[in-house]
Tab-separated table of C-alpha atoms (C1' of nucleotides) in Angstrom:
chain	number	residue	atom	x	y	z
D	119	MET	CA	-0.016	-0.003	0.088
D	120	LYS	CA	1.762	3.278	-0.959
D	121	PRO	CA	0.837	5.740	1.694
D	122	SER	CA	1.068	8.698	-0.628
D	123	SER	CA	-1.825	7.387	-2.280
D	124	ARG	CA	-4.218	8.629	0.595
D	125	ALA	CA	-2.257	10.915	1.595
D	126	THR	CA	-5.065	13.838	1.743
D	127	ALA	CA	-6.863	11.771	4.569
D	128	LEU	CA	-3.708	11.291	6.407
D	129	PRO	CA	-1.922	14.150	7.308
D	130	TRP	CA	0.728	12.297	9.294
D	131	SER	CA	2.200	10.109	6.397
D	132	GLY	CA	5.582	10.480	5.472
D	133	ALA	CA	4.946	12.448	2.338
D	134	ASP	CA	2.809	15.239	2.909
D	135	VAL	CA	5.255	15.593	6.070
D	136	SER	CA	7.721	16.012	3.555
D	137	SER	CA	5.341	17.910	1.274
D	138	ARG	CA	4.790	20.613	4.120
D	139	GLU	CA	8.313	20.804	5.011
D	140	ARG	CA	9.307	21.685	1.173
D	141	ALA	CA	6.315	24.330	0.675
D	142	TRP	CA	7.277	26.139	3.814
D	143	LYS	CA	11.096	26.208	3.116
D	144	ARG	CA	10.128	27.317	-0.357
D	145	ASN	CA	8.334	30.255	1.337
D	146	ALA	CA	10.967	30.764	3.534
D	147	VAL	CA	13.392	31.301	0.299
D	148	ILE	CA	10.388	33.567	-1.667
D	149	LEU	CA	10.715	35.720	1.626
D	150	ALA	CA	14.546	35.355	2.281
D	151	ALA	CA	14.603	37.102	-1.093
D	152	ALA	CA	11.530	39.652	-0.811
D	153	ARG	CA	14.015	41.058	2.102
D	154	ALA	CA	17.343	41.011	0.041
D	155	PHE	CA	15.619	42.464	-2.751
D	156	ALA	CA	14.254	45.448	-0.663
D	157	ALA	CA	17.590	45.786	0.744
D	158	ARG	CA	20.274	45.836	-2.239
D	159	GLY	CA	17.924	45.805	-5.191
D	160	TYR	CA	17.516	42.638	-7.344
D	161	HIS	CA	20.759	43.400	-9.682
D	162	ASN	CA	23.006	43.487	-6.614
D	163	THR	CA	21.367	40.285	-4.623
D	164	SER	CA	23.440	37.085	-6.005
D	165	LEU	CA	21.724	33.618	-5.000
D	166	ASP	CA	25.063	33.230	-3.309
D	167	ASP	CA	24.123	35.846	-1.241
D	168	LEU	CA	20.577	34.753	-0.417
D	169	ALA	CA	22.002	30.827	0.061
D	170	ALA	CA	24.429	32.381	2.937
D	171	ALA	CA	21.411	34.138	4.351
D	172	LEU	CA	19.454	31.084	4.205
D	173	ASN	CA	22.637	29.435	5.127
D	174	VAL	CA	22.370	26.310	2.669
D	175	THR	CA	24.165	27.168	-1.117
D	176	LYS	CA	22.743	27.790	-4.024
D	177	PRO	CA	22.049	24.717	-6.152
D	178	THR	CA	19.585	24.518	-3.016
D	179	ILE	CA	17.677	27.198	-4.090
D	180	TYR	CA	17.263	25.804	-7.486
D	181	SER	CA	15.645	23.175	-5.953
D	182	TYR	CA	12.715	25.290	-4.486
D	183	VAL	CA	12.381	27.847	-7.735
D	184	ASP	CA	13.808	27.381	-11.178
D	185	SER	CA	15.413	30.820	-11.674
D	186	LYS	CA	15.814	34.119	-10.059
D	187	GLU	CA	13.309	35.274	-12.547
D	188	GLU	CA	10.894	33.335	-10.577
D	189	LEU	CA	11.878	34.241	-7.489
D	190	LEU	CA	11.431	37.943	-8.431
D	191	PHE	CA	7.306	36.988	-9.582
D	192	GLU	CA	6.823	35.208	-7.021
D	193	CYS	CA	7.439	37.875	-4.428
D	194	PHE	CA	5.633	40.213	-6.475
D	195	ARG	CA	2.715	37.853	-7.014
D	196	GLN	CA	2.567	37.605	-2.743
D	197	GLY	CA	3.077	41.734	-2.146
D	198	ILE	CA	-0.142	41.810	-5.135
D	199	ASP	CA	-2.374	39.169	-3.296
D	200	GLN	CA	-2.614	41.104	-0.240
D	201	ILE	CA	-3.233	44.281	-2.608
D	202	LEU	CA	-6.037	41.938	-4.488
D	203	ALA	CA	-7.459	41.127	-1.005
D	204	GLY	CA	-8.168	44.000	-0.202
D	205	PHE	CA	-10.510	44.543	-2.927
D	206	ASN	CA	-12.378	41.920	-1.502
D	207	GLU	CA	-13.008	42.708	1.826
D	208	ALA	CA	-14.219	46.424	0.513
D	209	GLU	CA	-17.106	44.197	-1.472
D	210	THR	CA	-18.298	42.499	2.145
D	211	THR	CA	-17.653	45.972	4.048
D	212	GLY	CA	-20.173	48.191	1.860
D	213	GLY	CA	-21.083	51.642	2.232
D	214	THR	CA	-20.633	54.452	-0.117
D	215	ALA	CA	-17.709	53.475	-3.201
D	216	ARG	CA	-15.941	56.224	-1.107
D	217	GLU	CA	-15.825	54.477	1.424
D	218	ARG	CA	-14.988	50.981	-0.193
D	219	LEU	CA	-11.919	52.978	-2.151
D	220	MET	CA	-10.051	54.165	1.131
D	221	THR	CA	-10.860	50.643	2.727
D	222	VAL	CA	-8.738	49.092	-0.329
D	223	ALA	CA	-6.549	52.014	0.153
D	224	ARG	CA	-5.892	51.074	3.079
D	225	HIS	CA	-5.173	47.442	2.908
D	226	TYR	CA	-2.666	48.607	-0.386
D	227	ALA	CA	-0.561	50.679	1.947
D	228	ILE	CA	-0.324	48.198	4.365
D	229	ALA	CA	1.058	45.579	1.867
D	230	VAL	CA	3.324	47.614	0.843
D	231	THR	CA	5.243	48.186	3.377
D	232	GLY	CA	5.537	44.950	4.385
D	233	ASP	CA	8.007	42.567	3.146
D	234	PHE	CA	6.643	42.420	-0.611
D	235	GLY	CA	5.914	45.729	-0.718
D	236	TRP	CA	9.225	46.153	-2.497
D	237	CYS	CA	9.162	43.845	-5.577
D	238	MET	CA	5.257	45.151	-6.194
D	239	VAL	CA	6.188	48.278	-6.294
D	240	ARG	CA	10.297	48.530	-7.768
D	241	LEU	CA	9.744	45.588	-9.731
D	242	GLU	CA	10.857	46.273	-13.611
D	243	GLU	CA	8.971	44.428	-16.256
D	244	GLU	CA	12.543	44.746	-18.378
D	245	ASN	CA	14.163	42.304	-15.740
D	246	LEU	CA	11.701	39.871	-16.745
D	247	GLU	CA	10.928	37.151	-19.720
D	248	LYS	CA	7.952	38.512	-21.484
D	249	THR	CA	5.901	35.770	-20.505
D	250	MET	CA	6.425	36.659	-16.896
D	251	SER	CA	6.239	40.626	-17.972
D	252	ALA	CA	2.914	40.093	-19.432
D	253	LYS	CA	1.474	37.960	-15.814
D	254	ILE	CA	2.312	41.387	-14.222
D	255	LYS	CA	1.339	43.256	-16.476
D	256	THR	CA	-1.868	41.656	-16.298
D	257	LEU	CA	-1.897	41.156	-12.183
D	258	LYS	CA	-0.937	45.268	-12.426
D	259	SER	CA	-3.920	46.414	-14.715
D	260	GLU	CA	-5.869	44.542	-12.319
D	261	VAL	CA	-5.408	46.415	-9.482
D	262	ASP	CA	-5.941	49.921	-11.679
D	263	GLN	CA	-8.564	48.978	-12.913
D	264	GLY	CA	-10.320	47.928	-9.805
D	265	LEU	CA	-9.422	51.646	-8.326
D	266	ARG	CA	-10.629	52.995	-11.270
D	267	LYS	CA	-14.188	51.329	-11.430
D	268	LEU	CA	-14.154	52.395	-7.717
D	269	ILE	CA	-13.794	55.805	-8.455
D	270	ARG	CA	-16.614	55.646	-11.463
D	271	GLN	CA	-19.128	54.167	-9.066
D	272	GLY	CA	-17.953	56.996	-6.148
D	273	VAL	CA	-18.481	59.340	-8.489
D	274	ALA	CA	-22.322	57.713	-9.997
D	275	ASP	CA	-23.037	57.464	-6.263
D	276	ARG	CA	-22.107	61.287	-5.553
D	277	SER	CA	-18.978	60.245	-2.816
D	278	ILE	CA	-16.300	60.996	-5.293
D	279	ARG	CA	-16.268	64.637	-6.848
D	280	ALA	CA	-16.363	64.411	-10.720
D	281	GLY	CA	-12.879	64.138	-12.368
D	282	ASP	CA	-10.995	62.210	-14.200
D	283	PRO	CA	-11.011	58.297	-12.854
D	284	LYS	CA	-7.839	57.463	-14.839
D	285	MET	CA	-5.840	60.247	-13.024
D	286	ALA	CA	-7.023	59.633	-9.863
D	287	ALA	CA	-5.800	56.122	-10.155
D	288	PHE	CA	-2.815	57.101	-10.947
D	289	ALA	CA	-2.285	59.681	-8.641
D	290	LEU	CA	-3.730	57.343	-5.669
D	291	ALA	CA	-1.574	54.124	-6.706
D	292	GLY	CA	1.492	56.253	-7.509
D	293	ALA	CA	1.234	58.474	-3.890
D	294	LEU	CA	0.769	54.647	-1.744
D	295	ASN	CA	3.509	52.947	-3.788
D	296	TRP	CA	5.751	55.952	-3.149
D	297	ILE	CA	5.631	54.720	0.882
D	298	ALA	CA	7.575	51.339	-0.130
D	299	HIS	CA	10.593	54.046	-0.971
D	300	TRP	CA	10.422	55.765	1.995
D	301	HIS	CA	9.109	53.924	4.861
D	302	ARG	CA	11.370	51.738	6.934
D	303	ALA	CA	10.563	49.121	9.540
D	304	ASN	CA	11.130	50.957	12.468
D	305	ASP	CA	9.410	53.911	11.588
D	306	ALA	CA	7.740	56.342	14.137
D	307	LEU	CA	4.491	55.782	12.519
D	308	SER	CA	2.818	52.295	11.784
D	309	PRO	CA	1.302	51.594	8.364
D	310	GLU	CA	-2.201	52.075	9.114
D	311	GLU	CA	-1.319	55.291	10.580
D	312	ILE	CA	0.586	56.183	7.427
D	313	ALA	CA	-2.111	55.271	5.852
D	314	ASN	CA	-5.094	57.088	7.583
D	315	ARG	CA	-2.681	60.394	7.067
D	316	VAL	CA	-2.422	59.973	3.300
D	317	LEU	CA	-5.698	59.074	2.830
D	318	GLU	CA	-7.094	62.347	4.453
D	319	ILE	CA	-4.989	64.082	1.947
D	320	PHE	CA	-6.851	62.779	-0.740
D	321	GLU	CA	-9.730	62.714	1.098
D	322	LEU	CA	-9.999	66.296	1.381
D	323	GLY	CA	-7.184	68.119	-0.682
D	324	LEU	CA	-5.281	70.493	0.077
D	325	ALA	CA	-7.091	73.634	0.165
D	326	PRO	CA	-9.349	74.647	3.127
D	327	ARG	CA	-12.742	73.299	2.824
E	196	MET	CA	50.815	83.546	-30.080
E	197	LYS	CA	48.695	80.712	-28.338
E	198	PRO	CA	44.967	81.237	-29.248
E	199	SER	CA	44.135	79.333	-26.264
E	200	SER	CA	45.923	81.935	-23.921
E	201	ARG	CA	43.371	84.544	-25.051
E	202	ALA	CA	40.648	81.671	-25.339
E	203	THR	CA	37.715	83.222	-22.969
E	204	ALA	CA	37.477	86.681	-25.455
E	205	LEU	CA	37.528	84.514	-28.704
E	206	PRO	CA	35.017	82.107	-29.315
E	207	TRP	CA	36.384	81.452	-32.655
E	208	SER	CA	39.476	80.237	-31.384
E	209	GLY	CA	40.166	76.296	-32.347
E	210	ALA	CA	41.026	75.634	-28.646
E	211	ASP	CA	37.293	76.992	-27.719
E	212	VAL	CA	35.357	75.476	-30.677
E	213	SER	CA	36.689	71.998	-29.790
E	214	SER	CA	36.255	71.919	-26.012
E	215	ARG	CA	32.256	73.067	-26.961
E	216	GLU	CA	32.167	70.245	-29.296
E	217	ARG	CA	32.897	68.169	-26.264
E	218	ALA	CA	30.827	69.770	-24.191
E	219	TRP	CA	27.807	69.090	-26.609
E	220	LYS	CA	29.176	65.254	-27.673
E	221	ARG	CA	29.149	64.834	-23.753
E	222	ASN	CA	25.626	65.662	-23.551
E	223	ALA	CA	24.259	63.732	-26.133
E	224	VAL	CA	25.891	60.319	-24.564
E	225	ILE	CA	24.279	61.213	-21.532
E	226	LEU	CA	20.863	62.158	-23.053
E	227	ALA	CA	21.709	57.863	-24.944
E	228	ALA	CA	22.242	56.474	-21.765
E	229	ALA	CA	18.951	58.461	-19.990
E	230	ARG	CA	16.713	57.252	-22.734
E	231	ALA	CA	18.418	53.235	-23.099
E	232	PHE	CA	18.389	53.556	-19.139
E	233	ALA	CA	14.535	54.528	-19.456
E	234	ALA	CA	13.787	52.001	-21.780
E	235	ARG	CA	15.387	48.594	-20.860
E	236	GLY	CA	16.819	49.447	-17.405
E	237	TYR	CA	19.749	50.615	-15.669
E	238	HIS	CA	21.124	47.026	-15.481
E	239	ASN	CA	20.062	45.795	-18.756
E	240	THR	CA	21.607	48.526	-20.893
E	241	SER	CA	25.363	47.446	-21.675
E	242	LEU	CA	27.689	50.152	-22.555
E	243	ASP	CA	28.370	48.215	-26.249
E	244	ASP	CA	24.592	48.791	-26.862
E	245	LEU	CA	24.954	52.582	-25.888
E	246	ALA	CA	27.905	52.199	-27.390
E	247	ALA	CA	25.508	51.214	-30.560
E	248	ALA	CA	22.788	53.840	-30.233
E	249	LEU	CA	25.557	56.258	-30.670
E	250	ASN	CA	26.978	55.006	-33.445
E	251	VAL	CA	30.923	54.739	-31.753
E	252	THR	CA	32.379	51.817	-29.670
E	253	LYS	CA	32.641	51.887	-25.983
E	254	PRO	CA	36.065	53.077	-25.696
E	255	THR	CA	34.288	56.127	-27.092
E	256	ILE	CA	32.102	56.990	-23.984
E	257	TYR	CA	35.229	56.388	-21.244
E	258	SER	CA	36.743	59.198	-23.091
E	259	TYR	CA	33.842	61.171	-21.565
E	260	VAL	CA	32.668	59.869	-18.453
E	261	ASP	CA	34.653	58.137	-16.186
E	262	SER	CA	32.299	54.895	-15.718
E	263	LYS	CA	28.587	53.762	-16.051
E	264	GLU	CA	27.691	55.025	-12.678
E	265	GLU	CA	29.060	58.425	-13.740
E	266	LEU	CA	26.198	58.314	-16.381
E	267	LEU	CA	23.560	57.560	-14.075
E	268	PHE	CA	24.778	60.039	-12.347
E	269	GLU	CA	24.950	62.869	-14.511
E	270	CYS	CA	21.327	61.493	-15.940
E	271	PHE	CA	19.933	61.679	-11.748
E	272	ARG	CA	21.226	65.156	-11.740
E	273	GLN	CA	20.437	66.780	-15.218
E	274	GLY	CA	16.725	65.153	-14.293
E	275	ILE	CA	16.498	67.077	-10.405
E	276	ASP	CA	17.936	70.120	-11.751
E	277	GLN	CA	15.156	70.556	-13.764
E	278	ILE	CA	12.582	70.000	-10.544
E	279	LEU	CA	15.385	72.854	-8.527
E	280	ALA	CA	14.759	75.223	-11.630
E	281	GLY	CA	10.364	75.140	-10.453
E	282	PHE	CA	11.549	76.058	-7.027
E	283	ASN	CA	13.336	79.199	-8.749
E	284	GLU	CA	10.792	80.112	-10.650
E	285	ALA	CA	8.002	79.569	-7.509
E	286	GLU	CA	9.701	82.114	-5.954
E	287	THR	CA	9.845	84.846	-8.530
E	288	THR	CA	6.194	84.328	-9.228
E	289	GLY	CA	5.031	85.017	-5.684
E	290	GLY	CA	0.916	84.304	-4.722
E	291	THR	CA	0.101	82.088	-1.978
E	292	ALA	CA	2.477	79.212	-0.450
E	293	ARG	CA	-0.268	77.133	-2.123
E	294	GLU	CA	-0.047	78.934	-5.635
E	295	ARG	CA	3.651	78.427	-5.387
E	296	LEU	CA	3.628	74.508	-4.431
E	297	MET	CA	1.713	74.321	-7.333
E	298	THR	CA	3.452	76.175	-9.684
E	299	VAL	CA	7.426	73.805	-8.785
E	300	ALA	CA	4.393	71.054	-9.186
E	301	ARG	CA	3.531	71.680	-12.147
E	302	HIS	CA	7.664	71.897	-12.658
E	303	TYR	CA	7.850	68.504	-11.383
E	304	ALA	CA	5.653	66.414	-13.287
E	305	ILE	CA	7.162	68.074	-16.862
E	306	ALA	CA	10.631	67.104	-15.333
E	307	VAL	CA	9.641	63.774	-14.947
E	308	THR	CA	7.930	63.366	-18.250
E	309	GLY	CA	11.073	64.259	-19.776
E	310	ASP	CA	14.086	61.922	-20.933
E	311	PHE	CA	15.639	62.354	-17.502
E	312	GLY	CA	12.744	61.139	-15.437
E	313	TRP	CA	13.180	57.826	-15.204
E	314	CYS	CA	16.689	58.100	-13.925
E	315	MET	CA	15.394	60.707	-11.139
E	316	VAL	CA	12.688	58.721	-10.442
E	317	ARG	CA	14.012	54.814	-10.591
E	318	LEU	CA	17.648	55.219	-9.462
E	319	GLU	CA	18.337	52.839	-7.312
E	320	GLU	CA	20.941	54.182	-4.660
E	321	GLU	CA	21.831	50.702	-4.132
E	322	ASN	CA	23.523	50.930	-7.430
E	323	LEU	CA	26.180	53.261	-6.607
E	324	GLU	CA	29.166	53.975	-4.561
E	325	LYS	CA	28.039	55.419	-1.037
E	326	THR	CA	29.491	58.959	-2.218
E	327	MET	CA	27.478	59.186	-5.063
E	328	SER	CA	24.619	57.663	-2.844
E	329	ALA	CA	25.295	60.307	-0.653
E	330	LYS	CA	25.214	62.847	-3.468
E	331	ILE	CA	22.138	61.873	-4.417
E	332	LYS	CA	20.505	61.601	-0.885
E	333	THR	CA	21.047	64.996	-0.377
E	334	LEU	CA	19.506	66.255	-3.633
E	335	LYS	CA	16.424	63.983	-3.275
E	336	SER	CA	16.238	65.986	0.223
E	337	GLU	CA	17.034	69.093	-1.376
E	338	VAL	CA	13.410	68.908	-2.766
E	339	ASP	CA	11.938	67.041	-0.442
E	340	GLN	CA	12.739	69.674	2.309
E	341	GLY	CA	11.382	72.360	-0.310
E	342	LEU	CA	8.010	70.827	-0.377
E	343	ARG	CA	7.768	70.540	3.468
E	344	LYS	CA	8.583	74.315	3.445
E	345	LEU	CA	6.023	75.422	1.232
E	346	ILE	CA	3.246	73.367	2.336
E	347	ARG	CA	3.977	74.554	5.733
E	348	GLN	CA	3.554	77.985	4.934
E	349	GLY	CA	0.905	77.466	3.309
E	350	VAL	CA	-0.527	76.324	6.367
E	351	ALA	CA	0.976	79.828	8.013
E	352	ASP	CA	-0.804	81.763	5.310
E	353	ARG	CA	-4.074	79.463	5.566
E	354	SER	CA	-3.878	78.418	1.736
E	355	ILE	CA	-3.792	75.684	2.974
E	356	ARG	CA	-5.623	72.955	4.954
E	357	ALA	CA	-4.017	71.868	8.419
E	358	GLY	CA	-2.578	68.731	8.059
E	359	ASP	CA	0.685	66.858	8.895
E	360	PRO	CA	3.247	68.363	6.127
E	361	LYS	CA	6.027	65.400	5.582
E	362	MET	CA	3.027	63.369	4.387
E	363	ALA	CA	1.907	65.654	2.402
E	364	ALA	CA	5.325	65.911	0.443
E	365	PHE	CA	5.410	62.396	0.411
E	366	ALA	CA	1.885	62.152	-1.643
E	367	LEU	CA	2.437	64.926	-3.845
E	368	ALA	CA	5.711	63.662	-4.448
E	369	GLY	CA	4.622	59.876	-4.754
E	370	ALA	CA	1.886	60.758	-7.048
E	371	LEU	CA	4.172	63.060	-8.979
E	372	ASN	CA	6.780	60.341	-9.241
E	373	TRP	CA	4.423	57.497	-10.526
E	374	ILE	CA	3.592	59.553	-13.557
E	375	ALA	CA	7.391	58.789	-14.635
E	376	HIS	CA	6.190	55.021	-14.554
E	377	TRP	CA	2.650	55.156	-16.884
E	378	HIS	CA	3.664	58.039	-18.980
E	379	ARG	CA	4.519	56.978	-22.194
E	380	ALA	CA	6.421	59.967	-24.950
E	381	ASN	CA	3.452	59.709	-27.518
E	382	ASP	CA	0.385	60.260	-24.812
E	383	ALA	CA	-2.759	61.742	-25.523
E	384	LEU	CA	-2.672	63.895	-22.944
E	385	SER	CA	0.038	66.691	-22.852
E	386	PRO	CA	2.370	66.701	-19.951
E	387	GLU	CA	0.472	69.416	-18.753
E	388	GLU	CA	-1.977	68.335	-19.394
E	389	ILE	CA	-1.293	65.370	-17.221
E	390	ALA	CA	0.145	67.484	-14.426
E	391	ASN	CA	-3.259	69.954	-14.244
E	392	ARG	CA	-5.542	66.775	-13.444
E	393	VAL	CA	-3.009	65.413	-10.964
E	394	LEU	CA	-2.892	68.525	-9.203
E	395	GLU	CA	-6.598	69.029	-9.102
E	396	ILE	CA	-7.190	66.176	-7.377
E	397	PHE	CA	-4.335	67.493	-4.617
E	398	GLU	CA	-6.063	70.558	-4.273
E	399	LEU	CA	-9.749	69.803	-4.007
E	400	GLY	CA	-9.656	66.449	-3.005
E	401	LEU	CA	-11.775	62.980	-3.610
E	402	ALA	CA	-14.822	64.006	-1.450
E	403	PRO	CA	-17.325	66.389	-3.458
E	404	ARG	CA	-17.395	69.706	-1.486
X	31	DA	C1'	52.789	69.908	-45.632
X	32	DA	C1'	54.528	67.953	-41.004
X	33	DG	C1'	54.098	67.544	-36.560
X	34	DA	C1'	51.113	67.347	-32.766
X	35	DA	C1'	47.022	66.562	-30.040
X	36	DA	C1'	43.000	65.249	-29.080
X	37	DT	C1'	39.337	61.642	-30.782
X	38	DT	C1'	38.308	56.545	-31.987
X	39	DT	C1'	39.438	52.105	-32.634
X	40	DT	C1'	40.895	46.933	-32.168
X	41	DA	C1'	41.619	43.684	-28.482
X	42	DA	C1'	41.945	42.186	-24.762
X	43	DT	C1'	41.489	41.716	-19.258
X	44	DG	C1'	39.434	39.981	-15.482
X	45	DA	C1'	35.525	39.699	-12.146
X	46	DT	C1'	30.767	38.591	-11.593
X	47	DG	C1'	26.972	35.427	-11.245
X	48	DG	C1'	23.549	31.752	-13.452
X	49	DG	C1'	23.346	27.923	-13.660
X	50	DT	C1'	24.614	22.576	-13.888
X	51	DA	C1'	26.455	17.809	-13.504
X	52	DA	C1'	27.459	14.764	-10.526
X	53	DA	C1'	28.724	13.003	-5.642
X	54	DG	C1'	27.150	12.607	-0.574
X	55	DC	C1'	24.058	12.009	2.815
X	56	DG	C1'	19.981	11.449	5.816
X	57	DT	C1'	15.808	9.865	6.204
X	58	DA	C1'	11.581	6.879	5.494
X	59	DG	C1'	9.475	3.097	4.488
X	60	DT	C1'	10.093	-2.455	3.538
Q	285	DA	C1'	19.374	-3.831	7.815
Q	286	DC	C1'	18.494	-2.568	2.931
Q	287	DT	C1'	17.333	0.373	-0.398
Q	288	DA	C1'	15.417	4.081	-2.336
Q	289	DC	C1'	13.885	8.462	-3.187
Q	290	DG	C1'	15.059	13.703	-2.483
Q	291	DC	C1'	17.008	16.793	-0.493
Q	292	DT	C1'	22.506	18.847	-0.100
Q	293	DT	C1'	26.810	20.220	-1.565
Q	294	DT	C1'	31.090	20.529	-3.996
Q	295	DA	C1'	33.074	22.034	-8.103
Q	296	DC	C1'	32.553	24.025	-12.145
Q	297	DC	C1'	31.311	25.968	-16.830
Q	298	DC	C1'	30.567	29.953	-19.360
Q	299	DA	C1'	28.380	33.994	-20.850
Q	300	DT	C1'	28.138	38.389	-20.032
Q	301	DC	C1'	29.779	42.669	-18.962
Q	302	DA	C1'	32.559	47.122	-17.308
Q	303	DT	C1'	36.741	48.544	-17.748
Q	304	DT	C1'	41.990	49.229	-20.306
Q	305	DA	C1'	46.045	49.257	-23.336
Q	306	DA	C1'	47.724	50.446	-26.944
Q	307	DA	C1'	47.370	51.012	-31.525
Q	308	DA	C1'	45.022	54.205	-35.458
Q	309	DT	C1'	43.425	57.824	-37.238
Q	310	DT	C1'	41.642	62.015	-37.541
Q	311	DT	C1'	42.041	67.404	-36.430
Q	312	DC	C1'	44.563	71.443	-35.355
Q	313	DT	C1'	48.296	74.562	-35.203
Q	314	DT	C1'	52.061	76.391	-37.041
DNA sequence: AAGAAATTTTAATGATGGGTAAAGCGTAGT
DNA sequence: ACTACGCTTTACCCATCATTAAAATTTCTT
C-alpha cells in the first residue's frame, strides 16, 4: 500500500509531512529573497548572497525555484495578492464607493509597507522575460482597473467629486506605492497611521474647506 | 601667439570650438544613456548597446565619462536640476504658498515626463557607491525639504488645510513621481494637462465639496 | 605639409554571477 | 539492516559585461 495514494486523508503520512515541509521552505526562500531584494536591489543580490542568508548553498535554492526570475515573480505575486484581498474585503463591508475605495487603499498601504512591498513597486518589467512580464502587467492592470471602477462608482453615487478616474487612480496608486520607497520598518508611524494620513489628504485635498 | 591663452575673449579659437564640441558630445552621450536606461533599465543596458546607439564604440564613451555609474549620476542630476529650477521660478512668481507649491509641482510633473524622468525616479541608490549615493540623497532631500517648507508656509498663510506636511510632501511627490512609470512619450495627454489633472485632485480632494 | 594633440578604434582582461552535473548524505519505508 | 528517494553540497562552466592598454586615425596648429 502506497501511503501517498491516500495522503489527502492522512496528514501524518511521511509524504505529506515532507511536502508541507517543502512548501514551508520554499516560502522561506521567497521571503528571504524579498528582503534581500528590498535591501540591496534585484541585480545587486546574487544567489550566493541569498543562499548565505539562508545558510544553504546556491543549488539548494534551485531545488525550490527554477530561476532567479521566478523568485522575483513569486515575491511580486505574494505582494499583489495582499492588495487584491483588499478588494474582496471592501466588497463585503459595503458602504459608499468612496468608503470602499478607502478600505482598498488602506489594505494597499499596509501591503506596500510589508516584506513584499518593494518587489511589488520596484519590480521593473524589463528584468523579466516577456511571458512573466505579461503576467505582471495583467495583475497590475487588475489593480488599476479595480481602483478606476471604484472611483467611477463613487462619481456615480456622489461620494466622489467628478473628475478624471484614470488620473485619480494613478495619483492614488502613486502616492501609495511611494510609501514603499521611504517607509522603514522601524518608522515612528505604524503602517495604519501612515495610511490614514495619506488618505486624508486624498479625501480632503490640500485647499482649505 | 597661442590662441588658447586668450580663449576666453575669442570664442572662435580652435581650443574653444573643440571644448564646446566636446561638451556637446558629452551631453549627447548622457542623453542617449538616459533614454536607454529608461527603455531597458540600468542593468540591462550594456555600454556596448549604448555605444551602438551612438554609432561609436565603447571606449569612446569612456573618454567622456569615467564610468557607467557616473553616467547614471549625470542623468539623475540633469533631471533634478529641472525640478530645482521650479523652486526658483515659484519664488519669482509669488502668490500664496499653495500657488507656489502648484508651480513647483507643475515643473516637477513636466520634468518627470522628460528624458531624465526615469533616472530621477527609478534610480536606486543601491546601484551606486556610497559617495555618489550620498550626493543623490542630498539632492533628493533638498527637493523634499523644499516641498515641506512650501506646505508649512501654506498652512501658515491659510492657503493649505492644516495637516501633516511630511505626509503631504510624500504623497504629492509619490503621485508626481509615479507619472514617470506610466507616462509614454506619445500619450494622448500633454505633460501640462497631466499635471493639471493630478494637481486638481491634490487641491480639491476626492470628497465632494 | 609636418608634426602635435585629441579622438576613436581594435583587442584584451578579469571579475562577477547565473546556472548545472555529479557525488554525498540522511531519512522513510520495507 | 537495506534500499530508494529526495535534499544538499562541492566543484565547475561559461556568458556577460565593465574597464583598459595600445594602436590607428583624424584634426588642429604652425
